[in-house]
Amino acid sequence: MSLSAKDKAAVKAFWAKVSGKAGDIGTDALSRMLVVYPQTKTYFSHWKDLSPGSAPVKKHGMTVMNGVGDAVSKIDDLSAGLLSLSELHAFTLRVDPANFKILSHNILVVMAIMFPEDFTPEVHVAMDKFLAALARALSEKYR
Amino acid sequence: MVKWTDKERSTVASVWEKIDIDEIGPQALARILIVYPWTERYFGTFGDIFTATAVLNNDKVAAHGKVVMKALDKAVKNIDNIRGTYADLSRLHYETLRVDPDTFKLLADCITITVACKLKSALSPQVQATWQKFLSAVVDAMSSQYE
């Protein structure tokens, strides 16, 4: 399930539309992940406040979306482009890769909420494939 | 048995009353065929469902989307016994339709995304959590007769 030229074009076009709201998207997606999938809270026990829209959630939401934006620019070679991020997740953060799917789902939900007219089924499938490819690249260094 | 608080019951009811079955059904079914194209295998009699445009203009897809959402209405109205309510439907999908139960999870996600487009910020994180808990119970019930 690799990204076709059409998928890449759709991802880039949609990202161009939404990247201005990257911070809001990240905050909302992370907030939802922590509420809807409480098991994910185990990774953030060092945060004072895990409630939706809290300061650490906002800050980290931006960090995550900066990573997504970076991945969009490296869409032609995600494995190479995300090498150091993969090492970070594999050796330092040690996030179970099953959680990438969970965060991806919540990013898609937020995109549907914030951009209902633009998040057509065609954009949906391209973004779903892209986030899955991103997750695969992030998992590269795990074992 | 899935347990529901009063708050959860009213949340599911309030989401349900905000959506039009005839609008959401076709959209959700179209999304699963476009986003997860291998699900086309279950709709051999629907004609052209092989491009996004074809799916979005297909009358049989739209009609069947409404059928699916009407069935979901039964789950909303029988939230304390979704398993019992769906026993026959589950058996049908296993024995006759031979649907891979992983498909139910995919459709649930497509329904959530479609509802998100409609409800927008009314689908708050808490409401999303309750809605997904409801859909998980539905997916469970649909898989219950598979053995």
CSV table of C-alpha atoms in Angstrom, one decimal:
chain,number,residue,atom,x,y,z
A,1,MET,CA,0.0,0.0,0.0
A,2,SER,CA,2.5,2.6,-1.1
A,3,LEU,CA,1.7,6.2,-1.9
A,4,SER,CA,0.8,6.9,-5.5
A,5,ALA,CA,1.6,10.2,-7.3
A,6,LYS,CA,-2.1,11.0,-6.9
A,7,ASP,CA,-2.0,10.3,-3.1
A,8,LYS,CA,1.1,12.5,-2.7
A,9,ALA,CA,-0.5,15.3,-4.6
A,10,ALA,CA,-3.7,15.1,-2.5
A,11,VAL,CA,-1.7,15.1,0.7
A,12,LYS,CA,0.4,18.1,-0.3
A,13,ALA,CA,-2.7,20.0,-1.5
A,14,PHE,CA,-4.6,19.3,1.7
A,15,TRP,CA,-1.6,20.1,3.9
A,16,ALA,CA,-1.2,23.4,2.2
A,17,LYS,CA,-4.8,24.2,3.1
A,18,VAL,CA,-4.6,23.1,6.8
A,19,SER,CA,-1.1,23.7,7.9
A,20,GLY,CA,-1.9,27.1,9.2
A,21,LYS,CA,-4.0,25.4,11.8
A,22,ALA,CA,-1.4,22.8,12.6
A,23,GLY,CA,-1.2,23.8,16.3
A,24,ASP,CA,-5.0,23.5,16.8
A,25,ILE,CA,-5.1,20.2,14.9
A,26,GLY,CA,-2.3,18.8,17.1
A,27,THR,CA,-3.8,20.0,20.4
A,28,ASP,CA,-7.3,18.6,19.5
A,29,ALA,CA,-5.9,15.3,18.2
A,30,LEU,CA,-3.8,14.7,21.2
A,31,SER,CA,-6.6,15.8,23.6
A,32,ARG,CA,-8.9,13.3,21.9
A,33,MET,CA,-6.4,10.5,22.1
A,34,LEU,CA,-5.9,10.9,25.8
A,35,VAL,CA,-9.7,11.0,26.5
A,36,VAL,CA,-10.9,8.4,24.0
A,37,TYR,CA,-8.0,6.0,24.5
A,38,PRO,CA,-7.0,6.4,28.2
A,39,GLN,CA,-4.3,3.8,28.0
A,40,THR,CA,-2.2,6.3,26.0
A,41,LYS,CA,-2.0,8.5,29.2
A,42,THR,CA,0.6,6.0,30.4
A,43,TYR,CA,3.2,7.8,28.2
A,44,PHE,CA,2.6,11.2,29.8
A,45,SER,CA,2.7,10.5,33.6
A,46,HIS,CA,5.3,13.3,33.8
A,47,TRP,CA,2.8,15.9,32.7
A,48,LYS,CA,1.0,18.0,35.4
A,49,ASP,CA,-2.2,18.3,33.4
A,50,LEU,CA,-3.6,15.8,30.8
A,51,SER,CA,-6.9,17.5,30.3
A,52,PRO,CA,-8.0,18.6,26.8
A,53,GLY,CA,-6.2,21.7,25.6
A,54,SER,CA,-3.9,21.9,28.7
A,55,ALA,CA,-0.5,23.6,28.3
A,56,PRO,CA,1.6,20.5,27.9
A,57,VAL,CA,-1.0,19.0,25.5
A,58,LYS,CA,-0.9,22.2,23.4
A,59,LYS,CA,2.9,22.3,23.4
A,60,HIS,CA,3.2,18.6,22.4
A,61,GLY,CA,0.4,18.8,19.9
A,62,MET,CA,2.5,21.4,18.0
A,63,THR,CA,5.6,19.2,18.3
A,64,VAL,CA,3.7,16.3,16.8
A,65,MET,CA,2.3,18.3,13.9
A,66,ASN,CA,5.7,19.9,13.1
A,67,GLY,CA,6.8,16.3,12.6
A,68,VAL,CA,3.8,15.6,10.3
A,69,GLY,CA,4.6,18.7,8.3
A,70,ASP,CA,8.2,17.6,8.0
A,71,ALA,CA,7.0,14.2,6.8
A,72,VAL,CA,4.9,15.9,4.1
A,73,SER,CA,8.0,17.6,2.8
A,74,LYS,CA,9.9,14.3,2.8
A,75,ILE,CA,7.0,12.3,1.4
A,76,ASP,CA,9.1,10.8,-1.4
A,77,ASP,CA,11.4,9.0,1.1
A,78,LEU,CA,9.8,8.8,4.5
A,79,SER,CA,12.2,6.1,5.8
A,80,ALA,CA,15.3,8.2,5.2
A,81,GLY,CA,13.6,11.4,6.1
A,82,LEU,CA,12.3,10.2,9.4
A,83,LEU,CA,15.3,8.2,10.5
A,84,SER,CA,16.3,10.2,13.5
A,85,LEU,CA,12.6,10.5,14.6
A,86,SER,CA,12.4,6.7,14.3
A,87,GLU,CA,15.4,6.3,16.5
A,88,LEU,CA,14.0,8.7,19.0
A,89,HIS,CA,10.7,6.7,19.2
A,90,ALA,CA,12.4,3.3,19.2
A,91,PHE,CA,15.2,3.8,21.7
A,92,THR,CA,14.3,6.8,23.9
A,93,LEU,CA,10.5,7.1,23.9
A,94,ARG,CA,9.8,3.4,23.3
A,95,VAL,CA,6.2,4.1,22.3
A,96,ASP,CA,4.4,0.9,21.4
A,97,PRO,CA,3.9,1.3,17.6
A,98,ALA,CA,0.2,0.3,18.0
A,99,ASN,CA,-0.3,3.8,19.3
A,100,PHE,CA,0.6,5.4,16.0
A,101,LYS,CA,-2.6,4.0,14.5
A,102,ILE,CA,-4.6,5.5,17.4
A,103,LEU,CA,-3.1,9.0,17.0
A,104,SER,CA,-3.6,8.8,13.3
A,105,HIS,CA,-7.3,8.0,13.7
A,106,ASN,CA,-7.7,11.1,16.0
A,107,ILE,CA,-5.8,13.3,13.5
A,108,LEU,CA,-8.3,12.2,10.8
A,109,VAL,CA,-11.3,12.9,13.1
A,110,VAL,CA,-10.0,16.4,13.8
A,111,MET,CA,-9.4,17.0,10.1
A,112,ALA,CA,-13.0,15.9,9.4
A,113,ILE,CA,-14.3,18.3,12.2
A,114,MET,CA,-12.2,21.3,11.2
A,115,PHE,CA,-12.4,20.9,7.4
A,116,PRO,CA,-15.6,19.0,6.6
A,117,GLU,CA,-15.9,20.3,3.1
A,118,ASP,CA,-12.3,19.6,2.1
A,119,PHE,CA,-12.0,16.2,3.9
A,120,THR,CA,-13.7,14.4,1.0
A,121,PRO,CA,-13.4,10.6,0.8
A,122,GLU,CA,-10.5,11.0,-1.7
A,123,VAL,CA,-8.6,13.2,0.7
A,124,HIS,CA,-9.5,10.9,3.5
A,125,VAL,CA,-7.9,7.8,1.8
A,126,ALA,CA,-4.8,9.8,0.8
A,127,MET,CA,-4.3,11.1,4.4
A,128,ASP,CA,-5.0,7.7,5.9
A,129,LYS,CA,-2.4,6.1,3.6
A,130,PHE,CA,0.1,8.9,4.3
A,131,LEU,CA,-0.3,8.6,8.1
A,132,ALA,CA,0.1,4.8,7.8
A,133,ALA,CA,3.3,5.3,5.8
A,134,LEU,CA,4.5,7.8,8.3
A,135,ALA,CA,3.8,5.3,11.1
A,136,ARG,CA,5.7,2.6,9.2
A,137,ALA,CA,8.7,4.9,8.8
A,138,LEU,CA,8.6,5.7,12.5
A,139,SER,CA,8.6,2.0,13.3
A,140,GLU,CA,11.7,1.3,11.2
A,141,LYS,CA,14.3,1.3,13.9
A,142,TYR,CA,12.3,-0.7,16.5
A,143,ARG,CA,13.7,-4.1,15.9
B,1,MET,CA,-22.7,-7.0,29.0
B,2,VAL,CA,-21.8,-3.4,28.3
B,3,LYS,CA,-22.8,-1.0,31.1
B,4,TRP,CA,-24.0,2.5,30.3
B,5,THR,CA,-24.2,5.5,32.6
B,6,ASP,CA,-27.1,7.9,32.2
B,7,LYS,CA,-24.7,10.5,30.8
B,8,GLU,CA,-23.5,8.0,28.1
B,9,ARG,CA,-27.1,7.1,27.2
B,10,SER,CA,-28.1,10.7,26.7
B,11,THR,CA,-24.8,11.4,24.8
B,12,VAL,CA,-25.5,8.6,22.3
B,13,ALA,CA,-29.1,9.7,21.9
B,14,SER,CA,-28.1,13.3,21.3
B,15,VAL,CA,-25.5,12.4,18.7
B,16,TRP,CA,-28.2,10.2,17.0
B,17,GLU,CA,-30.8,12.9,16.9
B,18,LYS,CA,-28.4,15.3,15.2
B,19,ILE,CA,-27.9,13.0,12.2
B,20,ASP,CA,-30.1,12.1,9.3
B,21,ILE,CA,-29.9,8.4,8.6
B,22,ASP,CA,-30.6,9.0,4.9
B,23,GLU,CA,-27.7,11.4,4.7
B,24,ILE,CA,-25.1,9.8,6.8
B,25,GLY,CA,-25.7,6.2,5.7
B,26,PRO,CA,-24.8,6.7,2.1
B,27,GLN,CA,-21.8,8.9,3.0
B,28,ALA,CA,-20.4,6.3,5.5
B,29,LEU,CA,-20.8,3.4,3.1
B,30,ALA,CA,-19.2,5.4,0.3
B,31,ARG,CA,-16.2,6.2,2.5
B,32,ILE,CA,-15.5,2.6,3.4
B,33,LEU,CA,-15.5,1.6,-0.3
B,34,ILE,CA,-13.2,4.5,-1.2
B,35,VAL,CA,-10.9,4.4,1.8
B,36,TYR,CA,-10.7,0.6,2.1
B,37,PRO,CA,-11.3,-0.6,-1.4
B,38,TRP,CA,-10.9,-4.3,-0.6
B,39,THR,CA,-14.4,-4.0,0.9
B,40,GLU,CA,-15.7,-3.9,-2.7
B,41,ARG,CA,-15.6,-7.7,-2.6
B,42,TYR,CA,-18.9,-7.8,-0.7
B,43,PHE,CA,-20.8,-5.8,-3.2
B,44,GLY,CA,-20.4,-7.7,-6.5
B,45,THR,CA,-24.0,-6.9,-7.6
B,46,PHE,CA,-23.7,-3.1,-7.2
B,47,GLY,CA,-22.2,-2.4,-10.6
B,48,ASP,CA,-19.4,0.2,-10.8
B,49,ILE,CA,-17.9,0.8,-7.4
B,50,PHE,CA,-14.3,1.0,-8.6
B,51,THR,CA,-13.6,4.7,-8.5
B,52,ALA,CA,-14.5,7.4,-6.0
B,53,THR,CA,-16.7,9.1,-8.5
B,54,ALA,CA,-18.5,5.9,-9.3
B,55,VAL,CA,-19.1,5.1,-5.7
B,56,LEU,CA,-20.4,8.6,-4.9
B,57,ASN,CA,-22.9,8.4,-7.7
B,58,ASN,CA,-24.0,4.8,-7.2
B,59,ASP,CA,-27.7,4.4,-6.3
B,60,LYS,CA,-27.2,0.9,-4.8
B,61,VAL,CA,-24.5,2.2,-2.5
B,62,ALA,CA,-26.7,5.0,-1.3
B,63,ALA,CA,-29.7,2.6,-0.8
B,64,HIS,CA,-27.6,0.2,1.1
B,65,GLY,CA,-26.0,2.9,3.2
B,66,LYS,CA,-29.6,3.7,4.4
B,67,VAL,CA,-30.2,0.0,5.2
B,68,VAL,CA,-27.0,-0.1,7.4
B,69,MET,CA,-27.9,3.1,9.3
B,70,LYS,CA,-31.5,1.8,9.9
B,71,ALA,CA,-29.9,-1.2,11.6
B,72,LEU,CA,-27.7,1.0,13.7
B,73,ASP,CA,-30.9,2.8,14.8
B,74,LYS,CA,-32.0,-0.6,16.4
B,75,ALA,CA,-28.8,-0.6,18.4
B,76,VAL,CA,-29.4,2.9,19.6
B,77,LYS,CA,-32.9,2.0,20.7
B,78,ASN,CA,-31.8,-1.3,22.3
B,79,ILE,CA,-28.5,-0.1,23.8
B,80,ASP,CA,-28.8,-2.4,26.8
B,81,ASN,CA,-28.9,-5.5,24.7
B,82,ILE,CA,-27.1,-4.8,21.5
B,83,ARG,CA,-25.8,-8.4,21.4
B,84,GLY,CA,-29.2,-9.9,21.5
B,85,THR,CA,-30.6,-7.4,19.1
B,86,TYR,CA,-27.9,-8.2,16.6
B,87,ALA,CA,-27.6,-12.0,17.0
B,88,ASP,CA,-29.5,-12.7,13.7
B,89,LEU,CA,-27.7,-10.0,11.8
B,90,SER,CA,-24.4,-11.3,13.0
B,91,ARG,CA,-25.3,-14.9,11.9
B,92,LEU,CA,-26.4,-13.5,8.5
B,93,HIS,CA,-23.0,-11.7,8.0
B,94,TYR,CA,-21.1,-14.8,9.0
B,95,GLU,CA,-23.0,-17.7,7.4
B,96,THR,CA,-24.5,-16.1,4.4
B,97,LEU,CA,-22.7,-12.9,3.5
B,98,ARG,CA,-19.3,-14.2,4.8
B,99,VAL,CA,-18.0,-10.8,5.8
B,100,ASP,CA,-14.6,-10.6,7.5
B,101,PRO,CA,-15.4,-9.2,11.0
B,102,ASP,CA,-12.4,-6.8,10.7
B,103,THR,CA,-14.6,-5.0,8.2
B,104,PHE,CA,-17.0,-3.9,11.0
B,105,LYS,CA,-14.3,-2.0,12.7
B,106,LEU,CA,-13.4,-0.2,9.4
B,107,LEU,CA,-17.1,0.7,8.9
B,108,ALA,CA,-17.3,2.0,12.5
B,109,ASP,CA,-14.3,4.3,11.8
B,110,CYS,CA,-15.9,5.6,8.6
B,111,ILE,CA,-19.2,6.2,10.5
B,112,THR,CA,-17.3,8.2,13.1
B,113,ILE,CA,-15.5,10.3,10.5
B,114,THR,CA,-18.8,11.0,8.6
B,115,VAL,CA,-20.5,12.0,11.9
B,116,ALA,CA,-17.4,14.2,12.7
B,117,CYS,CA,-17.9,16.0,9.4
B,118,LYS,CA,-21.6,16.6,10.3
B,119,LEU,CA,-21.4,17.4,14.0
B,120,LYS,CA,-18.0,19.3,13.9
B,121,SER,CA,-17.1,20.6,17.3
B,122,ALA,CA,-20.3,19.2,18.8
B,123,LEU,CA,-18.3,15.9,18.7
B,124,SER,CA,-16.2,16.9,21.6
B,125,PRO,CA,-13.5,14.5,22.9
B,126,GLN,CA,-15.9,13.3,25.6
B,127,VAL,CA,-18.7,12.8,23.1
B,128,GLN,CA,-16.3,11.0,20.7
B,129,ALA,CA,-15.3,8.7,23.5
B,130,THR,CA,-18.9,7.7,24.3
B,131,TRP,CA,-19.8,7.4,20.6
B,132,GLN,CA,-16.8,5.1,19.9
B,133,LYS,CA,-17.7,3.0,23.0
B,134,PHE,CA,-21.2,2.6,21.5
B,135,LEU,CA,-19.7,1.6,18.1
B,136,SER,CA,-17.3,-0.8,19.8
B,137,ALA,CA,-20.3,-2.5,21.4
B,138,VAL,CA,-22.0,-2.7,17.9
B,139,VAL,CA,-18.8,-4.2,16.3
B,140,ASP,CA,-18.6,-6.7,19.2
B,141,ALA,CA,-22.2,-7.7,18.7
B,142,MET,CA,-21.8,-8.1,14.9
B,143,SER,CA,-18.8,-10.4,15.5
B,144,SER,CA,-20.6,-12.4,18.3
B,145,GLN,CA,-22.0,-15.2,16.1
B,146,TYR,CA,-18.7,-15.9,14.3
B,147,GLU,CA,-17.2,-19.2,15.4
